[in-house]
Short mmCIF file of C-alpha atoms in Angstrom, two decimals:
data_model
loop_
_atom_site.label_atom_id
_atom_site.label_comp_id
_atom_site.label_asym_id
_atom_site.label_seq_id
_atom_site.Cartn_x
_atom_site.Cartn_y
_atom_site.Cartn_z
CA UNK A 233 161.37 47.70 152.09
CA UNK A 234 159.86 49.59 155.17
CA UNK A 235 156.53 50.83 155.82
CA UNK A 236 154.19 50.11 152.84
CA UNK A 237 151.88 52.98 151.60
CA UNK A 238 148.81 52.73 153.78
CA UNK A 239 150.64 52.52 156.57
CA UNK A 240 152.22 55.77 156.30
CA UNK A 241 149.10 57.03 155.26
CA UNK A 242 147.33 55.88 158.09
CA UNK A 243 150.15 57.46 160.45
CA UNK A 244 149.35 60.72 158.91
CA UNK A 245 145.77 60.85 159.15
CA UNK A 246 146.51 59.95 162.61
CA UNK A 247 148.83 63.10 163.67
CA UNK A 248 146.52 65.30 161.59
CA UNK A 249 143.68 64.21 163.33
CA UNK A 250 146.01 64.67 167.01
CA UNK A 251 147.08 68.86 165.07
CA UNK A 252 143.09 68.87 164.47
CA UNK A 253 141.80 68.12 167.90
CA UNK A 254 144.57 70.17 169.66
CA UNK A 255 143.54 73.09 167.75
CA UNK A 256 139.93 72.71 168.80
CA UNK A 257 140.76 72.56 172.01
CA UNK A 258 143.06 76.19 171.71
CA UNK A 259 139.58 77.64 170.29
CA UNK A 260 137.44 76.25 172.56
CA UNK A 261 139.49 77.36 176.06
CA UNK A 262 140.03 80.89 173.71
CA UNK A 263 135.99 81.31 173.37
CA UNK A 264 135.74 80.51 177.05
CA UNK A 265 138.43 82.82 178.00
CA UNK A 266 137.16 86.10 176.03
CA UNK A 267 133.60 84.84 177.53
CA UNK A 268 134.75 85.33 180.93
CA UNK A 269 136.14 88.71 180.32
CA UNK A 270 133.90 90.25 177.39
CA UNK A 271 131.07 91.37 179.76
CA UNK A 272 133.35 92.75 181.90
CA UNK A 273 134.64 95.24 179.23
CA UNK A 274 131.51 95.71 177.70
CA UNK A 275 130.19 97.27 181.11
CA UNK A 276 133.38 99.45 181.57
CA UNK A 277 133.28 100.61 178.04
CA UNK A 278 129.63 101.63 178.56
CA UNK A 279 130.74 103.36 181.95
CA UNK A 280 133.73 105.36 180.15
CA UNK A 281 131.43 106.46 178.03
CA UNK A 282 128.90 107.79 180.66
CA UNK A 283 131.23 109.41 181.92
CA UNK A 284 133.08 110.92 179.21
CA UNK A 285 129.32 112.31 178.09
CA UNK A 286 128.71 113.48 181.96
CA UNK A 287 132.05 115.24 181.87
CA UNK A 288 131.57 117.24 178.79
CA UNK A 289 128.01 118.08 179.63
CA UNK A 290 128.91 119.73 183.07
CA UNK A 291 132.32 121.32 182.08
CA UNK A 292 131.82 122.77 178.84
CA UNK A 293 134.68 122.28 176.67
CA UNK A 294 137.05 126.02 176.68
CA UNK A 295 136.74 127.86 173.57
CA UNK A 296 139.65 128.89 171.96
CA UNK A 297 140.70 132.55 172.19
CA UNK A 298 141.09 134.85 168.49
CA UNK A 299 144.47 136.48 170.15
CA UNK A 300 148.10 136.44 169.04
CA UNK A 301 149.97 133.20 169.55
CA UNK A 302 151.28 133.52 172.63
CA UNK A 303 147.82 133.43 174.10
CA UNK A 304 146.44 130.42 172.22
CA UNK A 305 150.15 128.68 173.23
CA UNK A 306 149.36 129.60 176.93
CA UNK A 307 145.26 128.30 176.76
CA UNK A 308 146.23 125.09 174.81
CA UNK A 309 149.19 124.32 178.05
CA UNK A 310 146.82 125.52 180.63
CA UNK A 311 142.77 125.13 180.21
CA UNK A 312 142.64 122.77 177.45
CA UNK A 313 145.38 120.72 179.31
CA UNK A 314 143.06 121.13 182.41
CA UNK A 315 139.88 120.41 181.45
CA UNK A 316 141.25 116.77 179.53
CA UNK A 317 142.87 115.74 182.62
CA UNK A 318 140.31 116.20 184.39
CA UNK A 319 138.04 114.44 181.79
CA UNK A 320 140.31 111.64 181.82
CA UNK A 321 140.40 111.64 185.89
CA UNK A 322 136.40 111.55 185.97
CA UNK A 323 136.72 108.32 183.39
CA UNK A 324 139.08 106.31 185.21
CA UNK A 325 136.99 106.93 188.41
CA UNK A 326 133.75 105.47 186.78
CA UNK A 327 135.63 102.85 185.24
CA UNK A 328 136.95 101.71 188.03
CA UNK A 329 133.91 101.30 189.97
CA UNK A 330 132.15 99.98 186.74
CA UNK A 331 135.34 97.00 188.22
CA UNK A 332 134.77 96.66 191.13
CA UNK A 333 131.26 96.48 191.06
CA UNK A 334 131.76 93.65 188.19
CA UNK A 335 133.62 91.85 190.94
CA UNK A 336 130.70 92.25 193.62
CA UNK A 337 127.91 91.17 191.32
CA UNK A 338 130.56 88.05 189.72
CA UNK A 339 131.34 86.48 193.07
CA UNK A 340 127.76 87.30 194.07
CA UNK A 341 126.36 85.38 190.87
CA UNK A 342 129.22 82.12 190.39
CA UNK A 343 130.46 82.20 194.63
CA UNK A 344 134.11 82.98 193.06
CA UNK A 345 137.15 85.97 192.78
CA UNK A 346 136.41 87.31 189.36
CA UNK A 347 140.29 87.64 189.35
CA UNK A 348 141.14 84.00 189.97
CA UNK A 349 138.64 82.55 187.53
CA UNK A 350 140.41 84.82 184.80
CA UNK A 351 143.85 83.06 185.79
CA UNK A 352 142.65 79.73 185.80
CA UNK A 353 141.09 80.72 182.16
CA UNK A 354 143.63 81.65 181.16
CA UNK A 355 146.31 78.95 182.48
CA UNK A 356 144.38 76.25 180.84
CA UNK A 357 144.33 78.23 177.87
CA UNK A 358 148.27 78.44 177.53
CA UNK A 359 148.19 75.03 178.29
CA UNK A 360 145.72 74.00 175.29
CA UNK A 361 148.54 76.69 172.86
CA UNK A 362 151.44 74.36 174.20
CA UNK A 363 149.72 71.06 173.42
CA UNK A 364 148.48 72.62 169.98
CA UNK A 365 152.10 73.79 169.11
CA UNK A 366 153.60 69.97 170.03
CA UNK A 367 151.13 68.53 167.86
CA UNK A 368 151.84 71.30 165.25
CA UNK A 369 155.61 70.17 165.43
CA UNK A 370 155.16 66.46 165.15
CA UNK A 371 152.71 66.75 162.22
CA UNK A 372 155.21 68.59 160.57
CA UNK A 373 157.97 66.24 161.30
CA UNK A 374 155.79 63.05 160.31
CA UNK A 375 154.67 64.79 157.76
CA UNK A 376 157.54 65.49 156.22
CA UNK A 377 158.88 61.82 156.69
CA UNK A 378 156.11 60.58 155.23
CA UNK A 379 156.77 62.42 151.88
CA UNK A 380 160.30 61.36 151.91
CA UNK A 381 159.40 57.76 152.52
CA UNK A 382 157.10 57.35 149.52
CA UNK A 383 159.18 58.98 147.57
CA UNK A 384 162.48 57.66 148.07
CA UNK A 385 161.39 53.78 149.09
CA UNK A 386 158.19 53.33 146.88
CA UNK A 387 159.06 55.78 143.61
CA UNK A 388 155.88 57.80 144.00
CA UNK A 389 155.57 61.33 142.25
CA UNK A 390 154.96 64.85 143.92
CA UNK A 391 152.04 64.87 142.06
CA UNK A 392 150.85 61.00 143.48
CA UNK A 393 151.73 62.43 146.92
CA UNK A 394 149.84 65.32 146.85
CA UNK A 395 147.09 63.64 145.68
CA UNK A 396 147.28 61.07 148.39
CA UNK A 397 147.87 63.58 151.65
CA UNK A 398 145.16 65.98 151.98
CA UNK A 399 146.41 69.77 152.89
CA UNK A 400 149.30 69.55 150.94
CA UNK A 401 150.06 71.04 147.44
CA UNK A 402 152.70 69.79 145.27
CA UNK A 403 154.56 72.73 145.22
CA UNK A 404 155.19 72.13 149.28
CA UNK A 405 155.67 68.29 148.09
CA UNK A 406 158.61 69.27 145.67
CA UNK A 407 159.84 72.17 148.71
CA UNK A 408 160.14 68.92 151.20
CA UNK A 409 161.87 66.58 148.61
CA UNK A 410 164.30 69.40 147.39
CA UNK A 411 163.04 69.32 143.96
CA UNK A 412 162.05 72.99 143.74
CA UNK A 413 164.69 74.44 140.79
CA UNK A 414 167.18 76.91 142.55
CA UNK A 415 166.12 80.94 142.47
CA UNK A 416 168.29 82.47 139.68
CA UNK A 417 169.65 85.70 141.51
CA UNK A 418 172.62 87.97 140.97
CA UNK A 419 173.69 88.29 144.54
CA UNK A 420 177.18 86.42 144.29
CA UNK A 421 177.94 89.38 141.48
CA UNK A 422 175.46 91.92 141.74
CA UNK A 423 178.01 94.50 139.64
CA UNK A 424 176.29 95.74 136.10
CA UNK A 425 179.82 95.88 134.28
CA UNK A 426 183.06 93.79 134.23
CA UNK A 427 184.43 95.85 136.77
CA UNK A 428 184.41 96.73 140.06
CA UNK A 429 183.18 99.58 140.40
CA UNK A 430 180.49 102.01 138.99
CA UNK A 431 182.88 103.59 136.25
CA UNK A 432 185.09 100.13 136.13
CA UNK A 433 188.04 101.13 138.22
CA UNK A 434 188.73 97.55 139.17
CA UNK A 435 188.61 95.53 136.72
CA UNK A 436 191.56 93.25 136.68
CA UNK A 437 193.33 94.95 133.86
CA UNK A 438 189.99 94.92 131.63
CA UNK A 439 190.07 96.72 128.43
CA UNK A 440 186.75 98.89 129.27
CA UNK A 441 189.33 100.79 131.69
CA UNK A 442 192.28 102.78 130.38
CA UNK A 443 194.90 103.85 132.67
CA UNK A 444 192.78 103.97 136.06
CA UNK A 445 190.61 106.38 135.31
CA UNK A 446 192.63 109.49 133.30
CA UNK A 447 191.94 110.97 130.23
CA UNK A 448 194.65 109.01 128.31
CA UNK A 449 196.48 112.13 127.13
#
């Protein structure tokens, strides 16, 4: 006899509680990381949008002309065309000094590159997804040991088990065990009719066939 029942248990609260904490951590370095960089976008969204409403306010947008096709073909490739790159020219401008003025005022405020602090935001952040997908993996993996251990060495039901482990339904219980009946599907002989074919040209010498397919006379 190995383990007894509250030992396992007790292993499994233990690697939930290791998958709980790690995922805490991914949230918490996640908050801190879109922190860092919402005010940032917030100001250049606000900028863009200054200057998308200064743009249209001193270039008026060109009208479209009531002439044959040609004409509106030629306005929509030339002043239309124009007048939104030139619109989108004028925003990228303000955004990027909306940037770089960001930077000034950030390593003004915190005596740090906006830049690096990002990085190192963001490294510790991948960090915290690795250590929440190892701790994903082994609570799967003890888990899943742990369900095969009281069942095979100390008889207990998928229903017991599900009732003992918290976050588990029987139905993944019975998945883990392999007690789940097998899906009754037609894919080893998907064919409607005896034969082979969609008129039952092939059909081994069937009767619902006569004479590969003539009329018999």
């Amino acid at each position: 006899m190995g383990e007894q029942p509250e030992a396992l248990l007790h292993r499994y609260e233990e690697a939930r509680a290791k998958h709980l904490a790690a995922r805490k951590a991914e949230a918490e370095t996640l908050d801190a990381l879109r922190a860092l960089k919402k005010p940032r976008d917030e100001e250049v969204e606000e900028a863009r949008r200054l200057a998308v409403a200064e743009w249209e306010g001193a270039v008026p947008r060109p009208r479209r002309p009531w002439l044959a096709r040609r004409w509106r073909w030629w306005w929509t490739r030339t002043r239309l065309y124009r007048w939104q790159q030139g619109r989108a020219g004028h925003c990228a401008a303000a955004c990027a000094d909306a940037v770089e003025q960001y930077r000034l005022d950030f390593e003004h405020a915190h005596g740090a590159d906006y830049e690096q602090a990002v990085e190192r935001a963001r490294a510790v952040h991948n960090r915290a997804v690795t250590r929440r997908r190892v701790a994903d993996s082994a609570d799967r993996q003890v888990t899943q040991e742990i369900i095969r251990l009281l069942h095979r060495e100390h008889r207990w039901t998928p229903r017991e088990i599900n009732e003992a482990l918290p976050n588990q339904t029987e139905h993944g219980v019975k998945k883990v065990l392999g007690l789940l009946p097998r899906p009754t599907s037609r894919s080893r002989d998907p064919r409607p009719t005896a034969g082979g074919g969609w008129d039952g040209s092939y059909d081994g010498g069937a009767a619902n066939c006569s004479g590969g397919g003539g009329s018999g006379d």
